[in-house]
């Protein structure tokens, strides 16, 4: 069945989600949202609100048959990320990217912000069914985040503690939701209503954090550069095009195709600056690229979703 959403509705819904980031910008500039609170807010969003939202989306509005039809999504996302890593490394070998930031460049080009921005945008446009597929897509992203992303930055072996990052509340919630859906177990209303209420906090919390991060560029930083233009080109054009080509051999529903294209077109992952600082990458460049790709996505995401529609 085809998705029937007017282009104007898609644009307005995405704009409404991104407008919530203004509260994060205001909160940071006024000192209400302090630096020491950032990690706590992120943990609340990732470890409490998001798992609740995922569990609800996996067990209420989607059938087992529909869920199984999206099993290709984790493999698709991992393939897209690996493909973008290869393309980014080719740019490096062609000396189109500064040598000292090639690892950061590869992560920025390949790793999408499927959680902080992807989940809120997709649930606003496609509802909880779309979110269930977005979660499946994010499984591949999580695997890549704990493996090839770290490998690209540090250039050495991946430690055991990084693989342990695969076990997180969001993934546990997704697995639990899949099992409950498979067993046709209905969550009682006494538990479902609190989960729905807590899950509804995911979108505002995610965009509050996004707004905070958008203010992270230091004054005097050189914003426009050849490396940044290449990152924007990869994130806005090459990544969704690669996802589209990879999906051609498969008979996927319009909803699954739309989710995959939108997730592939998401801006650079929000945690890239943190990874870059921790594993010897270019943290300042990562922050600039994060801000620019996020701002550009306000324009390109409605276009991608309308084209997919």
PDB file of C-alpha atoms in Angstrom:
ATOM      1  CA  UNK A   1       0.000   0.000   0.000  1.00  0.00           C
ATOM      2  CA  UNK A   2       1.382   3.406  -0.969  1.00  0.00           C
ATOM      3  CA  UNK A   3       2.009   6.176   1.536  1.00  0.00           C
ATOM      4  CA  UNK A   4      -0.368   9.101   0.978  1.00  0.00           C
ATOM      5  CA  UNK A   5       0.907  12.198   2.764  1.00  0.00           C
ATOM      6  CA  UNK A   6       0.732  15.625   1.175  1.00  0.00           C
ATOM      7  CA  UNK A   7       4.177  17.242   0.644  1.00  0.00           C
ATOM      8  CA  UNK A   8       3.064  20.314   2.608  1.00  0.00           C
ATOM      9  CA  UNK A   9       2.108  18.106   5.567  1.00  0.00           C
ATOM     10  CA  UNK A  10       5.511  16.375   5.504  1.00  0.00           C
ATOM     11  CA  UNK A  11       7.314  19.714   5.431  1.00  0.00           C
ATOM     12  CA  UNK A  12       5.242  21.167   8.274  1.00  0.00           C
ATOM     13  CA  UNK A  13       5.701  18.085  10.480  1.00  0.00           C
ATOM     14  CA  UNK A  14       9.479  18.076  10.024  1.00  0.00           C
ATOM     15  CA  UNK A  15       9.648  21.838  10.559  1.00  0.00           C
ATOM     16  CA  UNK A  16       7.647  21.470  13.782  1.00  0.00           C
ATOM     17  CA  UNK A  17      10.097  18.866  15.086  1.00  0.00           C
ATOM     18  CA  UNK A  18      13.146  20.990  14.269  1.00  0.00           C
ATOM     19  CA  UNK A  19      11.523  24.094  15.775  1.00  0.00           C
ATOM     20  CA  UNK A  20      11.753  22.383  19.165  1.00  0.00           C
ATOM     21  CA  UNK A  21      15.545  22.736  18.899  1.00  0.00           C
ATOM     22  CA  UNK A  22      15.086  26.494  19.412  1.00  0.00           C
ATOM     23  CA  UNK A  23      14.270  25.773  23.047  1.00  0.00           C
ATOM     24  CA  UNK A  24      17.675  24.112  23.406  1.00  0.00           C
ATOM     25  CA  UNK A  25      19.377  27.110  21.786  1.00  0.00           C
ATOM     26  CA  UNK A  26      17.568  29.542  24.096  1.00  0.00           C
ATOM     27  CA  UNK A  27      18.223  27.377  27.151  1.00  0.00           C
ATOM     28  CA  UNK A  28      21.963  27.276  26.415  1.00  0.00           C
ATOM     29  CA  UNK A  29      22.334  30.989  25.739  1.00  0.00           C
ATOM     30  CA  UNK A  30      20.362  31.950  28.848  1.00  0.00           C
ATOM     31  CA  UNK A  31      22.299  29.533  31.057  1.00  0.00           C
ATOM     32  CA  UNK A  32      19.244  27.415  31.921  1.00  0.00           C
ATOM     33  CA  UNK A  33      20.759  24.381  30.182  1.00  0.00           C
ATOM     34  CA  UNK A  34      24.216  24.126  31.725  1.00  0.00           C
ATOM     35  CA  UNK A  35      27.099  22.047  30.403  1.00  0.00           C
ATOM     36  CA  UNK A  36      27.148  19.801  33.475  1.00  0.00           C
ATOM     37  CA  UNK A  37      23.507  18.821  32.837  1.00  0.00           C
ATOM     38  CA  UNK A  38      24.030  17.765  29.214  1.00  0.00           C
ATOM     39  CA  UNK A  39      25.116  14.189  29.922  1.00  0.00           C
ATOM     40  CA  UNK A  40      22.233  13.671  32.359  1.00  0.00           C
ATOM     41  CA  UNK A  41      19.638  14.893  29.856  1.00  0.00           C
ATOM     42  CA  UNK A  42      21.141  12.667  27.150  1.00  0.00           C
ATOM     43  CA  UNK A  43      21.063   9.662  29.511  1.00  0.00           C
ATOM     44  CA  UNK A  44      17.404  10.318  30.414  1.00  0.00           C
ATOM     45  CA  UNK A  45      16.507  10.500  26.731  1.00  0.00           C
ATOM     46  CA  UNK A  46      18.522   7.432  25.659  1.00  0.00           C
ATOM     47  CA  UNK A  47      18.015   5.190  28.696  1.00  0.00           C
ATOM     48  CA  UNK A  48      14.458   6.027  29.849  1.00  0.00           C
ATOM     49  CA  UNK A  49      12.285   7.942  27.360  1.00  0.00           C
ATOM     50  CA  UNK A  50      13.532   6.329  24.125  1.00  0.00           C
ATOM     51  CA  UNK A  51      13.302   2.690  25.339  1.00  0.00           C
ATOM     52  CA  UNK A  52       9.714   3.371  26.455  1.00  0.00           C
ATOM     53  CA  UNK A  53       8.853   4.807  23.029  1.00  0.00           C
ATOM     54  CA  UNK A  54      10.505   1.872  21.230  1.00  0.00           C
ATOM     55  CA  UNK A  55       8.689  -0.728  23.324  1.00  0.00           C
ATOM     56  CA  UNK A  56       5.335   0.902  22.611  1.00  0.00           C
ATOM     57  CA  UNK A  57       6.044   1.216  18.873  1.00  0.00           C
ATOM     58  CA  UNK A  58       7.102  -2.434  18.634  1.00  0.00           C
ATOM     59  CA  UNK A  59       4.005  -3.817  20.354  1.00  0.00           C
ATOM     60  CA  UNK A  60       0.979  -1.646  19.538  1.00  0.00           C
ATOM     61  CA  UNK A  61       0.524  -0.419  15.958  1.00  0.00           C
ATOM     62  CA  UNK A  62       2.567  -2.925  13.956  1.00  0.00           C
ATOM     63  CA  UNK A  63       1.836  -6.569  13.135  1.00  0.00           C
ATOM     64  CA  UNK A  64       4.364  -9.388  13.336  1.00  0.00           C
ATOM     65  CA  UNK A  65       4.253  -9.826   9.550  1.00  0.00           C
ATOM     66  CA  UNK A  66       5.081  -6.138   9.013  1.00  0.00           C
ATOM     67  CA  UNK A  67       7.908  -6.323  11.535  1.00  0.00           C
ATOM     68  CA  UNK A  68       9.440  -9.362   9.811  1.00  0.00           C
ATOM     69  CA  UNK A  69       9.272  -7.594   6.455  1.00  0.00           C
ATOM     70  CA  UNK A  70      11.670  -4.969   7.831  1.00  0.00           C
ATOM     71  CA  UNK A  71      14.345  -7.475   8.873  1.00  0.00           C
ATOM     72  CA  UNK A  72      16.502  -6.328   5.941  1.00  0.00           C
ATOM     73  CA  UNK A  73      16.921  -2.857   7.471  1.00  0.00           C
ATOM     74  CA  UNK A  74      19.808  -3.584   9.917  1.00  0.00           C
ATOM     75  CA  UNK A  75      21.794  -5.194   7.087  1.00  0.00           C
ATOM     76  CA  UNK A  76      20.929  -2.313   4.751  1.00  0.00           C
ATOM     77  CA  UNK A  77      22.084   0.355   7.211  1.00  0.00           C
ATOM     78  CA  UNK A  78      25.336  -1.479   7.943  1.00  0.00           C
ATOM     79  CA  UNK A  79      26.009  -1.857   4.205  1.00  0.00           C
ATOM     80  CA  UNK A  80      25.309   1.830   3.561  1.00  0.00           C
ATOM     81  CA  UNK A  81      27.678   2.844   6.371  1.00  0.00           C
ATOM     82  CA  UNK A  82      30.457   0.551   5.131  1.00  0.00           C
ATOM     83  CA  UNK A  83      29.940   1.848   1.603  1.00  0.00           C
ATOM     84  CA  UNK A  84      30.193   5.447   2.772  1.00  0.00           C
ATOM     85  CA  UNK A  85      33.351   4.561   4.716  1.00  0.00           C
ATOM     86  CA  UNK A  86      34.894   3.247   1.492  1.00  0.00           C
ATOM     87  CA  UNK A  87      33.892   6.399  -0.406  1.00  0.00           C
ATOM     88  CA  UNK A  88      35.286   8.630   2.354  1.00  0.00           C
ATOM     89  CA  UNK A  89      38.586   6.701   2.310  1.00  0.00           C
ATOM     90  CA  UNK A  90      38.754   7.140  -1.476  1.00  0.00           C
ATOM     91  CA  UNK A  91      38.470  10.900  -0.999  1.00  0.00           C
ATOM     92  CA  UNK A  92      41.344  10.652   1.471  1.00  0.00           C
ATOM     93  CA  UNK A  93      43.519   8.620  -0.893  1.00  0.00           C
ATOM     94  CA  UNK A  94      42.875  11.248  -3.572  1.00  0.00           C
ATOM     95  CA  UNK A  95      44.229  13.867  -1.126  1.00  0.00           C
ATOM     96  CA  UNK A  96      40.905  15.708  -1.150  1.00  0.00           C
ATOM     97  CA  UNK A  97      40.770  15.611   2.664  1.00  0.00           C
ATOM     98  CA  UNK A  98      43.354  16.855   5.151  1.00  0.00           C
ATOM     99  CA  UNK A  99      45.359  13.878   6.416  1.00  0.00           C
ATOM    100  CA  UNK A 100      44.938  14.703  10.099  1.00  0.00           C
ATOM    101  CA  UNK A 101      41.137  14.613   9.899  1.00  0.00           C
ATOM    102  CA  UNK A 102      40.514  11.661   7.562  1.00  0.00           C
ATOM    103  CA  UNK A 103      39.222   9.417  10.336  1.00  0.00           C
ATOM    104  CA  UNK A 104      36.837  12.114  11.570  1.00  0.00           C
ATOM    105  CA  UNK A 105      35.804  12.800   7.974  1.00  0.00           C
ATOM    106  CA  UNK A 106      34.975   9.107   7.398  1.00  0.00           C
ATOM    107  CA  UNK A 107      32.794   8.939  10.518  1.00  0.00           C
ATOM    108  CA  UNK A 108      30.999  12.204   9.667  1.00  0.00           C
ATOM    109  CA  UNK A 109      30.233  10.950   6.148  1.00  0.00           C
ATOM    110  CA  UNK A 110      29.060   7.484   7.140  1.00  0.00           C
ATOM    111  CA  UNK A 111      27.404   7.593  10.572  1.00  0.00           C
ATOM    112  CA  UNK A 112      23.851   9.054  10.522  1.00  0.00           C
ATOM    113  CA  UNK A 113      22.010  10.679  13.409  1.00  0.00           C
ATOM    114  CA  UNK A 114      19.298   8.014  13.395  1.00  0.00           C
ATOM    115  CA  UNK A 115      18.358   8.433  17.071  1.00  0.00           C
ATOM    116  CA  UNK A 116      18.404  12.092  18.176  1.00  0.00           C
ATOM    117  CA  UNK A 117      16.906  13.365  14.891  1.00  0.00           C
ATOM    118  CA  UNK A 118      15.887  10.246  12.952  1.00  0.00           C
ATOM    119  CA  UNK A 119      13.431   8.858  15.511  1.00  0.00           C
ATOM    120  CA  UNK A 120      11.630  12.161  16.259  1.00  0.00           C
ATOM    121  CA  UNK A 121      11.314  13.095  12.574  1.00  0.00           C
ATOM    122  CA  UNK A 122      10.121   9.663  11.419  1.00  0.00           C
ATOM    123  CA  UNK A 123       7.598   9.202  14.233  1.00  0.00           C
ATOM    124  CA  UNK A 124       6.202  12.648  13.391  1.00  0.00           C
ATOM    125  CA  UNK A 125       5.880  11.858   9.680  1.00  0.00           C
ATOM    126  CA  UNK A 126       5.075   8.126   9.647  1.00  0.00           C
ATOM    127  CA  UNK A 127       3.841   7.395  13.161  1.00  0.00           C
ATOM    128  CA  UNK A 128       4.810   4.487  15.410  1.00  0.00           C
ATOM    129  CA  UNK A 129       4.865   1.977  12.544  1.00  0.00           C
ATOM    130  CA  UNK A 130       7.548   4.066  10.867  1.00  0.00           C
ATOM    131  CA  UNK A 131       9.394   4.316  14.178  1.00  0.00           C
ATOM    132  CA  UNK A 132       9.493   0.513  14.516  1.00  0.00           C
ATOM    133  CA  UNK A 133      11.260   0.290  11.152  1.00  0.00           C
ATOM    134  CA  UNK A 134      13.541   3.197  12.124  1.00  0.00           C
ATOM    135  CA  UNK A 135      14.599   1.229  15.205  1.00  0.00           C
ATOM    136  CA  UNK A 136      15.454  -1.787  13.036  1.00  0.00           C
ATOM    137  CA  UNK A 137      17.562   0.448  10.775  1.00  0.00           C
ATOM    138  CA  UNK A 138      19.310   1.836  13.842  1.00  0.00           C
ATOM    139  CA  UNK A 139      20.439  -1.647  14.921  1.00  0.00           C
ATOM    140  CA  UNK A 140      22.952  -1.682  12.055  1.00  0.00           C
ATOM    141  CA  UNK A 141      24.035   1.859  12.945  1.00  0.00           C
ATOM    142  CA  UNK A 142      24.651   0.817  16.553  1.00  0.00           C
ATOM    143  CA  UNK A 143      26.832  -2.103  15.443  1.00  0.00           C
ATOM    144  CA  UNK A 144      28.850   0.191  13.166  1.00  0.00           C
ATOM    145  CA  UNK A 145      29.141   2.820  15.903  1.00  0.00           C
ATOM    146  CA  UNK A 146      30.759   0.339  18.278  1.00  0.00           C
ATOM    147  CA  UNK A 147      33.108  -1.079  15.648  1.00  0.00           C
ATOM    148  CA  UNK A 148      34.082   0.589  12.363  1.00  0.00           C
ATOM    149  CA  UNK A 149      33.479   4.151  13.631  1.00  0.00           C
ATOM    150  CA  UNK A 150      35.927   3.694  16.499  1.00  0.00           C
ATOM    151  CA  UNK A 151      38.330   1.819  14.244  1.00  0.00           C
ATOM    152  CA  UNK A 152      38.318   4.711  11.734  1.00  0.00           C
ATOM    153  CA  UNK A 153      39.196   7.214  14.456  1.00  0.00           C
ATOM    154  CA  UNK A 154      41.777   5.370  16.515  1.00  0.00           C
ATOM    155  CA  UNK A 155      43.267   3.214  13.743  1.00  0.00           C
ATOM    156  CA  UNK A 156      43.881   0.328  16.140  1.00  0.00           C
ATOM    157  CA  UNK A 157      42.159  -2.771  17.513  1.00  0.00           C
ATOM    158  CA  UNK A 158      38.680  -2.424  19.010  1.00  0.00           C
ATOM    159  CA  UNK A 159      38.586  -3.111  22.733  1.00  0.00           C
ATOM    160  CA  UNK A 160      36.055  -5.351  24.460  1.00  0.00           C
ATOM    161  CA  UNK A 161      34.419  -2.411  26.264  1.00  0.00           C
ATOM    162  CA  UNK A 162      33.411  -0.914  22.914  1.00  0.00           C
ATOM    163  CA  UNK A 163      31.555  -4.071  21.905  1.00  0.00           C
ATOM    164  CA  UNK A 164      29.765  -3.999  25.254  1.00  0.00           C
ATOM    165  CA  UNK A 165      28.227  -0.732  24.068  1.00  0.00           C
ATOM    166  CA  UNK A 166      25.985  -2.840  21.836  1.00  0.00           C
ATOM    167  CA  UNK A 167      24.068  -3.839  24.962  1.00  0.00           C
ATOM    168  CA  UNK A 168      22.041  -0.745  25.790  1.00  0.00           C
ATOM    169  CA  UNK A 169      18.482  -0.003  27.026  1.00  0.00           C
ATOM    170  CA  UNK A 170      17.213   0.969  23.557  1.00  0.00           C
ATOM    171  CA  UNK A 171      18.391  -2.297  21.993  1.00  0.00           C
ATOM    172  CA  UNK A 172      17.085  -4.338  24.936  1.00  0.00           C
ATOM    173  CA  UNK A 173      13.727  -2.589  24.595  1.00  0.00           C
ATOM    174  CA  UNK A 174      13.660  -3.354  20.848  1.00  0.00           C
ATOM    175  CA  UNK A 175      14.391  -7.056  21.445  1.00  0.00           C
ATOM    176  CA  UNK A 176      11.763  -7.225  24.194  1.00  0.00           C
ATOM    177  CA  UNK A 177       9.229  -5.519  21.925  1.00  0.00           C
ATOM    178  CA  UNK A 178       9.950  -7.987  19.105  1.00  0.00           C
ATOM    179  CA  UNK A 179       9.488 -10.945  21.481  1.00  0.00           C
ATOM    180  CA  UNK A 180       6.214  -9.551  22.860  1.00  0.00           C
ATOM    181  CA  UNK A 181       4.950  -8.897  19.331  1.00  0.00           C
ATOM    182  CA  UNK A 182       5.931 -12.402  18.221  1.00  0.00           C
ATOM    183  CA  UNK A 183       4.175 -13.923  21.233  1.00  0.00           C
ATOM    184  CA  UNK A 184       1.136 -11.647  20.681  1.00  0.00           C
ATOM    185  CA  UNK A 185       1.442 -10.463  24.277  1.00  0.00           C
ATOM    186  CA  UNK A 186      -0.560  -7.304  24.988  1.00  0.00           C
ATOM    187  CA  UNK A 187       0.928  -4.843  27.471  1.00  0.00           C
ATOM    188  CA  UNK A 188      -1.774  -4.098  30.116  1.00  0.00           C
ATOM    189  CA  UNK A 189      -3.052  -0.516  30.131  1.00  0.00           C
ATOM    190  CA  UNK A 190      -1.741   0.035  33.664  1.00  0.00           C
ATOM    191  CA  UNK A 191       1.776  -0.305  32.199  1.00  0.00           C
ATOM    192  CA  UNK A 192       1.114   0.871  28.623  1.00  0.00           C
ATOM    193  CA  UNK A 193      -0.156   4.347  29.544  1.00  0.00           C
ATOM    194  CA  UNK A 194       2.922   5.263  31.646  1.00  0.00           C
ATOM    195  CA  UNK A 195       5.168   3.906  28.884  1.00  0.00           C
ATOM    196  CA  UNK A 196       3.350   6.020  26.280  1.00  0.00           C
ATOM    197  CA  UNK A 197       3.580   9.102  28.499  1.00  0.00           C
ATOM    198  CA  UNK A 198       7.287   8.622  29.130  1.00  0.00           C
ATOM    199  CA  UNK A 199       7.928   7.796  25.476  1.00  0.00           C
ATOM    200  CA  UNK A 200       6.253  11.017  24.386  1.00  0.00           C
ATOM    201  CA  UNK A 201       9.095  12.918  26.081  1.00  0.00           C
ATOM    202  CA  UNK A 202      11.617  11.487  23.593  1.00  0.00           C
ATOM    203  CA  UNK A 203      11.019  14.013  20.805  1.00  0.00           C
ATOM    204  CA  UNK A 204      11.240  17.203  22.922  1.00  0.00           C
ATOM    205  CA  UNK A 205      14.257  15.894  24.854  1.00  0.00           C
ATOM    206  CA  UNK A 206      16.059  14.870  21.658  1.00  0.00           C
ATOM    207  CA  UNK A 207      15.491  18.231  19.998  1.00  0.00           C
ATOM    208  CA  UNK A 208      16.394  20.098  23.193  1.00  0.00           C
ATOM    209  CA  UNK A 209      19.764  18.331  23.097  1.00  0.00           C
ATOM    210  CA  UNK A 210      20.099  19.028  19.366  1.00  0.00           C
ATOM    211  CA  UNK A 211      19.518  22.737  19.960  1.00  0.00           C
ATOM    212  CA  UNK A 212      22.136  22.709  22.707  1.00  0.00           C
ATOM    213  CA  UNK A 213      24.670  21.025  20.410  1.00  0.00           C
ATOM    214  CA  UNK A 214      23.945  23.454  17.569  1.00  0.00           C
ATOM    215  CA  UNK A 215      25.411  26.218  19.739  1.00  0.00           C
ATOM    216  CA  UNK A 216      28.684  24.317  20.179  1.00  0.00           C
ATOM    217  CA  UNK A 217      30.690  26.025  17.438  1.00  0.00           C
ATOM    218  CA  UNK A 218      33.412  28.235  18.924  1.00  0.00           C
ATOM    219  CA  UNK A 219      33.574  31.850  17.841  1.00  0.00           C
ATOM    220  CA  UNK A 220      36.314  32.441  15.296  1.00  0.00           C
ATOM    221  CA  UNK A 221      36.220  28.884  13.953  1.00  0.00           C
ATOM    222  CA  UNK A 222      36.673  28.523  10.201  1.00  0.00           C
ATOM    223  CA  UNK A 223      33.316  27.182   9.087  1.00  0.00           C
ATOM    224  CA  UNK A 224      33.496  26.740   5.326  1.00  0.00           C
ATOM    225  CA  UNK A 225      36.153  24.368   3.966  1.00  0.00           C
ATOM    226  CA  UNK A 226      36.589  21.811   1.190  1.00  0.00           C
ATOM    227  CA  UNK A 227      36.385  18.978   3.711  1.00  0.00           C
ATOM    228  CA  UNK A 228      33.070  20.301   5.055  1.00  0.00           C
ATOM    229  CA  UNK A 229      31.617  20.640   1.537  1.00  0.00           C
ATOM    230  CA  UNK A 230      32.509  16.994   0.863  1.00  0.00           C
ATOM    231  CA  UNK A 231      30.861  15.897   4.132  1.00  0.00           C
ATOM    232  CA  UNK A 232      27.678  17.757   3.189  1.00  0.00           C
ATOM    233  CA  UNK A 233      27.734  16.237  -0.296  1.00  0.00           C
ATOM    234  CA  UNK A 234      28.123  12.730   1.128  1.00  0.00           C
ATOM    235  CA  UNK A 235      25.414  13.120   3.782  1.00  0.00           C
ATOM    236  CA  UNK A 236      22.864  14.989   1.678  1.00  0.00           C
ATOM    237  CA  UNK A 237      23.246  13.193  -1.652  1.00  0.00           C
ATOM    238  CA  UNK A 238      25.562  10.161  -1.804  1.00  0.00           C
ATOM    239  CA  UNK A 239      24.279   8.306   1.288  1.00  0.00           C
ATOM    240  CA  UNK A 240      20.547   8.310   0.394  1.00  0.00           C
ATOM    241  CA  UNK A 241      21.426   7.542  -3.247  1.00  0.00           C
ATOM    242  CA  UNK A 242      23.453   4.527  -2.117  1.00  0.00           C
ATOM    243  CA  UNK A 243      20.561   3.347   0.069  1.00  0.00           C
ATOM    244  CA  UNK A 244      18.177   3.729  -2.875  1.00  0.00           C
ATOM    245  CA  UNK A 245      20.431   1.659  -5.171  1.00  0.00           C
ATOM    246  CA  UNK A 246      20.869  -1.070  -2.555  1.00  0.00           C
ATOM    247  CA  UNK A 247      17.086  -1.383  -2.115  1.00  0.00           C
ATOM    248  CA  UNK A 248      16.345  -1.813  -5.827  1.00  0.00           C
ATOM    249  CA  UNK A 249      16.634  -5.663  -5.851  1.00  0.00           C
ATOM    250  CA  UNK A 250      14.234  -6.034  -2.896  1.00  0.00           C
ATOM    251  CA  UNK A 251      10.434  -5.966  -2.865  1.00  0.00           C
ATOM    252  CA  UNK A 252       9.993  -3.626   0.099  1.00  0.00           C
ATOM    253  CA  UNK A 253       6.909  -1.723   1.198  1.00  0.00           C
ATOM    254  CA  UNK A 254       6.756   2.053   0.585  1.00  0.00           C
ATOM    255  CA  UNK A 255       6.956   2.676   4.337  1.00  0.00           C
ATOM    256  CA  UNK A 256      10.167   0.660   4.695  1.00  0.00           C
ATOM    257  CA  UNK A 257      11.708   2.390   1.669  1.00  0.00           C
ATOM    258  CA  UNK A 258      10.780   5.829   3.003  1.00  0.00           C
ATOM    259  CA  UNK A 259      12.229   5.073   6.446  1.00  0.00           C
ATOM    260  CA  UNK A 260      15.473   3.720   4.953  1.00  0.00           C
ATOM    261  CA  UNK A 261      15.931   6.722   2.660  1.00  0.00           C
ATOM    262  CA  UNK A 262      15.191   9.205   5.443  1.00  0.00           C
ATOM    263  CA  UNK A 263      17.534   7.473   7.896  1.00  0.00           C
ATOM    264  CA  UNK A 264      20.300   7.370   5.275  1.00  0.00           C
ATOM    265  CA  UNK A 265      19.773  11.111   4.682  1.00  0.00           C
ATOM    266  CA  UNK A 266      20.042  12.074   8.358  1.00  0.00           C
ATOM    267  CA  UNK A 267      22.821  14.511   9.372  1.00  0.00           C
ATOM    268  CA  UNK A 268      26.067  13.357  10.948  1.00  0.00           C
ATOM    269  CA  UNK A 269      25.791  11.482  14.237  1.00  0.00           C
ATOM    270  CA  UNK A 270      25.506  13.774  17.264  1.00  0.00           C
ATOM    271  CA  UNK A 271      28.131  11.872  19.253  1.00  0.00           C
ATOM    272  CA  UNK A 272      30.835  12.233  16.564  1.00  0.00           C
ATOM    273  CA  UNK A 273      32.535  15.221  18.302  1.00  0.00           C
ATOM    274  CA  UNK A 274      32.739  13.207  21.532  1.00  0.00           C
ATOM    275  CA  UNK A 275      34.194  10.193  19.702  1.00  0.00           C
ATOM    276  CA  UNK A 276      36.662  12.418  17.866  1.00  0.00           C
ATOM    277  CA  UNK A 277      37.911  13.979  21.102  1.00  0.00           C
ATOM    278  CA  UNK A 278      38.203  10.589  22.796  1.00  0.00           C
ATOM    279  CA  UNK A 279      39.979   8.704  20.006  1.00  0.00           C
ATOM    280  CA  UNK A 280      42.287  11.361  18.591  1.00  0.00           C
ATOM    281  CA  UNK A 281      40.147  12.864  15.826  1.00  0.00           C
ATOM    282  CA  UNK A 282      39.416  16.488  14.940  1.00  0.00           C
ATOM    283  CA  UNK A 283      36.772  17.468  17.495  1.00  0.00           C
ATOM    284  CA  UNK A 284      36.328  21.073  16.342  1.00  0.00           C
ATOM    285  CA  UNK A 285      35.772  20.026  12.712  1.00  0.00           C
ATOM    286  CA  UNK A 286      33.298  17.392  13.917  1.00  0.00           C
ATOM    287  CA  UNK A 287      31.246  20.023  15.786  1.00  0.00           C
ATOM    288  CA  UNK A 288      31.172  22.343  12.753  1.00  0.00           C
ATOM    289  CA  UNK A 289      30.150  19.500  10.412  1.00  0.00           C
ATOM    290  CA  UNK A 290      27.476  18.354  12.883  1.00  0.00           C
ATOM    291  CA  UNK A 291      25.946  21.843  13.038  1.00  0.00           C
ATOM    292  CA  UNK A 292      26.041  22.436   9.265  1.00  0.00           C
ATOM    293  CA  UNK A 293      24.681  19.003   8.247  1.00  0.00           C
ATOM    294  CA  UNK A 294      21.915  19.330  10.842  1.00  0.00           C
ATOM    295  CA  UNK A 295      20.903  22.770   9.572  1.00  0.00           C
ATOM    296  CA  UNK A 296      20.959  21.552   5.963  1.00  0.00           C
ATOM    297  CA  UNK A 297      18.816  18.547   6.879  1.00  0.00           C
ATOM    298  CA  UNK A 298      15.973  20.927   7.735  1.00  0.00           C
ATOM    299  CA  UNK A 299      15.782  21.568   3.984  1.00  0.00           C
ATOM    300  CA  UNK A 300      16.834  18.226   2.538  1.00  0.00           C
ATOM    301  CA  UNK A 301      14.838  15.840   4.766  1.00  0.00           C
ATOM    302  CA  UNK A 302      11.435  17.140   3.581  1.00  0.00           C
ATOM    303  CA  UNK A 303      12.691  16.796  -0.010  1.00  0.00           C
ATOM    304  CA  UNK A 304      13.894  13.213   0.555  1.00  0.00           C
ATOM    305  CA  UNK A 305      10.673  12.180   2.286  1.00  0.00           C
ATOM    306  CA  UNK A 306       8.545  13.750  -0.475  1.00  0.00           C
ATOM    307  CA  UNK A 307      10.600  12.020  -3.195  1.00  0.00           C
ATOM    308  CA  UNK A 308      10.251   8.704  -1.361  1.00  0.00           C
ATOM    309  CA  UNK A 309       6.536   9.372  -0.937  1.00  0.00           C
TER     310      UNK A 309
END
